[in-house]
Amino acid sequence: MFNSHTDELDQKIKKQREELSTLQQAADSVLQILNIKKSLEQLTAGNAEIFSIVIHNGNLFTITIQLEYSPIYIGRLSSINFYGYITNFAPSLYKDNRLFSRVNYDTSGTKIDSIYLIDNIGGIRNQGYGSLIMEAFLCYVKRLHVKKVYGELSSFDTKDPFDPKNGKLLHHFYKKFGFHILPDNRIELEIE
């Protein structure tokens, strides 16, 4: 009789431990969601908007877009900037990847003619985060019906004395997205 009562109590304790573990996991999940929400609110505090959120290499990677408009030509888009953040489950505003561009208009000044890539800054190299930013940028540019994206790679980028392989990696990166590498390290992409 005593053994059966002890077994019954052991079963109740085991069940309560399992329930407690489940509740703890749920509480942890809620805290993670609240931290992510806080991070995302910080990322969009300015005039940036969330473009996409993906899980990449086990990290939550948030891509934001920031559009800037001309103070002279009211309502005319002047630049498109993308930022990438590894947000995970703790708020972090470290901009891991950034892509800055300038919008060029045709002679009438009403239609976007091309986009000049000012800078594409990578945080963590060779992990795919730069590719995610470029994919987001090109997706947005195609929505604008832009026909050409161009820019140039700096001599420091292509002849980095601290990382001699960087130039080849950059060429590979841009070629992967269909860019042509022209003389003097100019890059150009015709969009159909």
PDB file of C-alpha atoms in Angstrom:
ATOM      1  CA  MET A   1       0.000   0.000   0.000  1.00  0.00           C
ATOM      2  CA  PHE A   2       2.786   2.390   0.962  1.00  0.00           C
ATOM      3  CA  ASN A   3       4.689   1.539  -2.263  1.00  0.00           C
ATOM      4  CA  SER A   4       1.665   2.189  -4.469  1.00  0.00           C
ATOM      5  CA  HIS A   5       1.086   5.556  -2.777  1.00  0.00           C
ATOM      6  CA  THR A   6       4.774   6.446  -3.272  1.00  0.00           C
ATOM      7  CA  ASP A   7       4.593   5.383  -6.925  1.00  0.00           C
ATOM      8  CA  GLU A   8       1.493   7.526  -7.362  1.00  0.00           C
ATOM      9  CA  LEU A   9       3.258  10.551  -5.843  1.00  0.00           C
ATOM     10  CA  ASP A  10       6.324   9.931  -8.024  1.00  0.00           C
ATOM     11  CA  GLN A  11       4.081   9.918 -11.114  1.00  0.00           C
ATOM     12  CA  LYS A  12       2.435  13.199 -10.049  1.00  0.00           C
ATOM     13  CA  ILE A  13       5.829  14.798  -9.438  1.00  0.00           C
ATOM     14  CA  LYS A  14       7.088  13.591 -12.825  1.00  0.00           C
ATOM     15  CA  LYS A  15       3.977  14.958 -14.553  1.00  0.00           C
ATOM     16  CA  GLN A  16       4.304  18.315 -12.766  1.00  0.00           C
ATOM     17  CA  ARG A  17       7.984  18.541 -13.763  1.00  0.00           C
ATOM     18  CA  GLU A  18       7.036  17.923 -17.400  1.00  0.00           C
ATOM     19  CA  GLU A  19       4.310  20.584 -17.196  1.00  0.00           C
ATOM     20  CA  LEU A  20       6.743  22.990 -15.550  1.00  0.00           C
ATOM     21  CA  SER A  21       9.314  22.315 -18.283  1.00  0.00           C
ATOM     22  CA  THR A  22       6.687  22.978 -20.969  1.00  0.00           C
ATOM     23  CA  LEU A  23       5.660  26.231 -19.255  1.00  0.00           C
ATOM     24  CA  GLN A  24       9.320  27.278 -18.960  1.00  0.00           C
ATOM     25  CA  GLN A  25       9.844  26.666 -22.686  1.00  0.00           C
ATOM     26  CA  ALA A  26       6.722  28.706 -23.471  1.00  0.00           C
ATOM     27  CA  ALA A  27       7.923  31.540 -21.213  1.00  0.00           C
ATOM     28  CA  ASP A  28      11.358  31.476 -22.890  1.00  0.00           C
ATOM     29  CA  SER A  29       9.695  31.649 -26.311  1.00  0.00           C
ATOM     30  CA  VAL A  30       7.590  34.647 -25.244  1.00  0.00           C
ATOM     31  CA  LEU A  31      10.713  36.430 -23.955  1.00  0.00           C
ATOM     32  CA  GLN A  32      12.520  35.732 -27.231  1.00  0.00           C
ATOM     33  CA  ILE A  33       9.582  37.109 -29.216  1.00  0.00           C
ATOM     34  CA  LEU A  34       9.487  40.241 -27.043  1.00  0.00           C
ATOM     35  CA  ASN A  35      13.243  40.750 -27.564  1.00  0.00           C
ATOM     36  CA  ILE A  36      12.836  40.330 -31.322  1.00  0.00           C
ATOM     37  CA  LYS A  37       9.915  42.781 -31.304  1.00  0.00           C
ATOM     38  CA  LYS A  38      12.053  45.281 -29.380  1.00  0.00           C
ATOM     39  CA  SER A  39      14.898  44.852 -31.888  1.00  0.00           C
ATOM     40  CA  LEU A  40      12.587  45.355 -34.848  1.00  0.00           C
ATOM     41  CA  GLU A  41      11.066  48.474 -33.288  1.00  0.00           C
ATOM     42  CA  GLN A  42      14.568  49.909 -32.868  1.00  0.00           C
ATOM     43  CA  LEU A  43      15.450  49.091 -36.476  1.00  0.00           C
ATOM     44  CA  THR A  44      12.425  50.967 -37.798  1.00  0.00           C
ATOM     45  CA  ALA A  45      12.587  53.914 -35.378  1.00  0.00           C
ATOM     46  CA  GLY A  46      13.848  56.203 -38.161  1.00  0.00           C
ATOM     47  CA  ASN A  47      12.437  56.211 -41.665  1.00  0.00           C
ATOM     48  CA  ALA A  48      13.557  52.640 -42.383  1.00  0.00           C
ATOM     49  CA  GLU A  49      11.081  49.857 -43.086  1.00  0.00           C
ATOM     50  CA  ILE A  50      11.515  46.128 -42.748  1.00  0.00           C
ATOM     51  CA  PHE A  51      12.001  44.616 -46.201  1.00  0.00           C
ATOM     52  CA  SER A  52      12.415  40.986 -45.165  1.00  0.00           C
ATOM     53  CA  ILE A  53      13.313  38.693 -42.301  1.00  0.00           C
ATOM     54  CA  VAL A  54      15.030  35.383 -42.997  1.00  0.00           C
ATOM     55  CA  ILE A  55      16.700  32.661 -40.998  1.00  0.00           C
ATOM     56  CA  HIS A  56      20.201  32.213 -42.387  1.00  0.00           C
ATOM     57  CA  ASN A  57      23.039  30.157 -40.876  1.00  0.00           C
ATOM     58  CA  GLY A  58      20.923  29.702 -37.768  1.00  0.00           C
ATOM     59  CA  ASN A  59      20.588  33.476 -37.314  1.00  0.00           C
ATOM     60  CA  LEU A  60      17.586  35.733 -37.681  1.00  0.00           C
ATOM     61  CA  PHE A  61      18.665  38.222 -40.367  1.00  0.00           C
ATOM     62  CA  THR A  62      16.549  41.339 -40.805  1.00  0.00           C
ATOM     63  CA  ILE A  63      16.862  43.474 -43.931  1.00  0.00           C
ATOM     64  CA  THR A  64      15.587  47.044 -43.816  1.00  0.00           C
ATOM     65  CA  ILE A  65      15.167  49.553 -46.613  1.00  0.00           C
ATOM     66  CA  GLN A  66      15.562  53.286 -46.269  1.00  0.00           C
ATOM     67  CA  LEU A  67      14.365  55.522 -49.087  1.00  0.00           C
ATOM     68  CA  GLU A  68      15.571  59.103 -49.323  1.00  0.00           C
ATOM     69  CA  TYR A  69      13.853  61.775 -51.369  1.00  0.00           C
ATOM     70  CA  SER A  70      15.219  64.875 -53.038  1.00  0.00           C
ATOM     71  CA  PRO A  71      14.717  68.122 -51.118  1.00  0.00           C
ATOM     72  CA  ILE A  72      14.750  70.003 -54.439  1.00  0.00           C
ATOM     73  CA  TYR A  73      12.519  67.804 -56.603  1.00  0.00           C
ATOM     74  CA  ILE A  74       9.684  67.092 -54.196  1.00  0.00           C
ATOM     75  CA  GLY A  75       8.599  63.455 -54.165  1.00  0.00           C
ATOM     76  CA  ARG A  76      11.509  62.308 -56.299  1.00  0.00           C
ATOM     77  CA  LEU A  77      13.435  59.321 -54.980  1.00  0.00           C
ATOM     78  CA  SER A  78      17.137  60.128 -54.652  1.00  0.00           C
ATOM     79  CA  SER A  79      18.666  57.113 -52.926  1.00  0.00           C
ATOM     80  CA  ILE A  80      17.879  53.565 -51.868  1.00  0.00           C
ATOM     81  CA  ASN A  81      19.753  52.096 -48.920  1.00  0.00           C
ATOM     82  CA  PHE A  82      19.543  48.564 -47.557  1.00  0.00           C
ATOM     83  CA  TYR A  83      20.779  47.470 -44.147  1.00  0.00           C
ATOM     84  CA  GLY A  84      21.192  43.959 -42.797  1.00  0.00           C
ATOM     85  CA  TYR A  85      21.138  43.074 -39.124  1.00  0.00           C
ATOM     86  CA  ILE A  86      21.653  39.808 -37.301  1.00  0.00           C
ATOM     87  CA  THR A  87      18.864  40.299 -34.771  1.00  0.00           C
ATOM     88  CA  ASN A  88      18.579  36.796 -33.298  1.00  0.00           C
ATOM     89  CA  PHE A  89      17.040  36.897 -29.841  1.00  0.00           C
ATOM     90  CA  ALA A  90      18.898  39.833 -28.338  1.00  0.00           C
ATOM     91  CA  PRO A  91      18.559  43.417 -29.526  1.00  0.00           C
ATOM     92  CA  SER A  92      21.589  44.427 -31.563  1.00  0.00           C
ATOM     93  CA  LEU A  93      21.783  47.416 -33.846  1.00  0.00           C
ATOM     94  CA  TYR A  94      25.109  46.457 -35.404  1.00  0.00           C
ATOM     95  CA  LYS A  95      24.698  46.984 -39.135  1.00  0.00           C
ATOM     96  CA  ASP A  96      26.258  43.831 -40.483  1.00  0.00           C
ATOM     97  CA  ASN A  97      25.793  44.677 -44.146  1.00  0.00           C
ATOM     98  CA  ARG A  98      24.968  47.916 -45.937  1.00  0.00           C
ATOM     99  CA  LEU A  99      24.261  48.779 -49.530  1.00  0.00           C
ATOM    100  CA  PHE A 100      24.011  52.435 -50.598  1.00  0.00           C
ATOM    101  CA  SER A 101      22.835  53.608 -54.006  1.00  0.00           C
ATOM    102  CA  ARG A 102      21.904  56.775 -55.884  1.00  0.00           C
ATOM    103  CA  VAL A 103      18.941  57.004 -58.251  1.00  0.00           C
ATOM    104  CA  ASN A 104      19.462  58.564 -61.699  1.00  0.00           C
ATOM    105  CA  TYR A 105      16.593  59.858 -63.835  1.00  0.00           C
ATOM    106  CA  ASP A 106      16.194  60.149 -67.601  1.00  0.00           C
ATOM    107  CA  THR A 107      16.393  63.547 -69.323  1.00  0.00           C
ATOM    108  CA  SER A 108      12.708  64.254 -68.673  1.00  0.00           C
ATOM    109  CA  GLY A 109      13.352  63.809 -64.956  1.00  0.00           C
ATOM    110  CA  THR A 110      10.269  61.642 -64.492  1.00  0.00           C
ATOM    111  CA  LYS A 111      11.488  58.106 -65.077  1.00  0.00           C
ATOM    112  CA  ILE A 112      14.280  56.296 -63.232  1.00  0.00           C
ATOM    113  CA  ASP A 113      16.995  55.588 -65.777  1.00  0.00           C
ATOM    114  CA  SER A 114      19.607  53.763 -63.722  1.00  0.00           C
ATOM    115  CA  ILE A 115      20.921  53.206 -60.227  1.00  0.00           C
ATOM    116  CA  TYR A 116      24.503  53.820 -59.197  1.00  0.00           C
ATOM    117  CA  LEU A 117      25.873  51.544 -56.472  1.00  0.00           C
ATOM    118  CA  ILE A 118      27.771  53.855 -54.155  1.00  0.00           C
ATOM    119  CA  ASP A 119      28.956  51.249 -51.696  1.00  0.00           C
ATOM    120  CA  ASN A 120      28.263  47.678 -50.658  1.00  0.00           C
ATOM    121  CA  ILE A 121      29.777  47.038 -47.251  1.00  0.00           C
ATOM    122  CA  GLY A 122      29.891  43.526 -45.878  1.00  0.00           C
ATOM    123  CA  GLY A 123      30.128  42.653 -42.230  1.00  0.00           C
ATOM    124  CA  ILE A 124      30.813  38.959 -41.870  1.00  0.00           C
ATOM    125  CA  ARG A 125      32.525  37.715 -45.031  1.00  0.00           C
ATOM    126  CA  ASN A 126      31.627  34.570 -46.953  1.00  0.00           C
ATOM    127  CA  GLN A 127      28.547  33.725 -44.900  1.00  0.00           C
ATOM    128  CA  GLY A 128      25.910  34.743 -47.468  1.00  0.00           C
ATOM    129  CA  TYR A 129      24.635  37.887 -45.741  1.00  0.00           C
ATOM    130  CA  GLY A 130      25.909  40.154 -48.528  1.00  0.00           C
ATOM    131  CA  SER A 131      24.091  37.967 -51.045  1.00  0.00           C
ATOM    132  CA  LEU A 132      20.851  38.344 -49.090  1.00  0.00           C
ATOM    133  CA  ILE A 133      21.226  42.142 -49.173  1.00  0.00           C
ATOM    134  CA  MET A 134      22.012  42.142 -52.907  1.00  0.00           C
ATOM    135  CA  GLU A 135      19.025  39.867 -53.646  1.00  0.00           C
ATOM    136  CA  ALA A 136      16.739  42.237 -51.716  1.00  0.00           C
ATOM    137  CA  PHE A 137      18.205  45.267 -53.511  1.00  0.00           C
ATOM    138  CA  LEU A 138      17.814  43.738 -56.983  1.00  0.00           C
ATOM    139  CA  CYS A 139      14.283  42.578 -56.157  1.00  0.00           C
ATOM    140  CA  TYR A 140      13.346  46.145 -55.219  1.00  0.00           C
ATOM    141  CA  VAL A 141      15.113  47.682 -58.221  1.00  0.00           C
ATOM    142  CA  LYS A 142      13.230  45.359 -60.586  1.00  0.00           C
ATOM    143  CA  ARG A 143       9.941  46.556 -59.074  1.00  0.00           C
ATOM    144  CA  LEU A 144      10.956  50.083 -60.069  1.00  0.00           C
ATOM    145  CA  HIS A 145      11.513  48.870 -63.676  1.00  0.00           C
ATOM    146  CA  VAL A 146      15.109  50.067 -63.630  1.00  0.00           C
ATOM    147  CA  LYS A 147      17.082  48.890 -66.650  1.00  0.00           C
ATOM    148  CA  LYS A 148      20.633  49.335 -65.397  1.00  0.00           C
ATOM    149  CA  VAL A 149      22.612  49.152 -62.152  1.00  0.00           C
ATOM    150  CA  TYR A 150      26.252  50.176 -62.242  1.00  0.00           C
ATOM    151  CA  GLY A 151      29.128  51.179 -60.016  1.00  0.00           C
ATOM    152  CA  GLU A 152      32.816  50.704 -59.515  1.00  0.00           C
ATOM    153  CA  LEU A 153      34.991  48.761 -57.150  1.00  0.00           C
ATOM    154  CA  SER A 154      37.588  50.819 -55.337  1.00  0.00           C
ATOM    155  CA  SER A 155      41.252  49.979 -55.691  1.00  0.00           C
ATOM    156  CA  PHE A 156      41.321  49.261 -51.959  1.00  0.00           C
ATOM    157  CA  ASP A 157      38.547  46.685 -52.411  1.00  0.00           C
ATOM    158  CA  THR A 158      40.277  44.945 -55.278  1.00  0.00           C
ATOM    159  CA  LYS A 159      43.866  45.316 -54.047  1.00  0.00           C
ATOM    160  CA  ASP A 160      43.442  45.075 -50.294  1.00  0.00           C
ATOM    161  CA  PRO A 161      46.979  44.569 -48.943  1.00  0.00           C
ATOM    162  CA  PHE A 162      45.549  42.821 -45.881  1.00  0.00           C
ATOM    163  CA  ASP A 163      43.387  40.442 -47.918  1.00  0.00           C
ATOM    164  CA  PRO A 164      44.797  39.784 -51.424  1.00  0.00           C
ATOM    165  CA  LYS A 165      41.938  37.379 -52.275  1.00  0.00           C
ATOM    166  CA  ASN A 166      39.272  40.043 -51.677  1.00  0.00           C
ATOM    167  CA  GLY A 167      39.367  41.385 -55.260  1.00  0.00           C
ATOM    168  CA  LYS A 168      38.669  37.946 -56.746  1.00  0.00           C
ATOM    169  CA  LEU A 169      35.912  37.357 -54.192  1.00  0.00           C
ATOM    170  CA  LEU A 170      34.267  40.669 -55.111  1.00  0.00           C
ATOM    171  CA  HIS A 171      34.433  39.869 -58.815  1.00  0.00           C
ATOM    172  CA  HIS A 172      32.895  36.458 -58.092  1.00  0.00           C
ATOM    173  CA  PHE A 173      30.197  38.067 -55.912  1.00  0.00           C
ATOM    174  CA  TYR A 174      29.050  40.522 -58.578  1.00  0.00           C
ATOM    175  CA  LYS A 175      29.279  37.980 -61.415  1.00  0.00           C
ATOM    176  CA  LYS A 176      27.039  35.676 -59.373  1.00  0.00           C
ATOM    177  CA  PHE A 177      24.291  38.317 -59.713  1.00  0.00           C
ATOM    178  CA  GLY A 178      24.858  38.849 -63.434  1.00  0.00           C
ATOM    179  CA  PHE A 179      27.062  41.941 -63.255  1.00  0.00           C
ATOM    180  CA  HIS A 180      29.733  42.412 -65.882  1.00  0.00           C
ATOM    181  CA  ILE A 181      33.168  43.421 -64.626  1.00  0.00           C
ATOM    182  CA  LEU A 182      34.408  46.107 -67.008  1.00  0.00           C
ATOM    183  CA  PRO A 183      37.872  47.678 -67.324  1.00  0.00           C
ATOM    184  CA  ASP A 184      38.982  49.799 -64.381  1.00  0.00           C
ATOM    185  CA  ASN A 185      36.841  47.626 -62.064  1.00  0.00           C
ATOM    186  CA  ARG A 186      33.560  49.157 -63.162  1.00  0.00           C
ATOM    187  CA  ILE A 187      30.540  46.902 -62.689  1.00  0.00           C
ATOM    188  CA  GLU A 188      27.343  46.933 -64.711  1.00  0.00           C
ATOM    189  CA  LEU A 189      24.110  44.971 -64.744  1.00  0.00           C
ATOM    190  CA  GLU A 190      21.506  45.285 -67.477  1.00  0.00           C
ATOM    191  CA  ILE A 191      18.070  44.326 -66.154  1.00  0.00           C
ATOM    192  CA  GLU A 192      15.439  42.934 -68.482  1.00  0.00           C
TER     193      GLU A 192
END
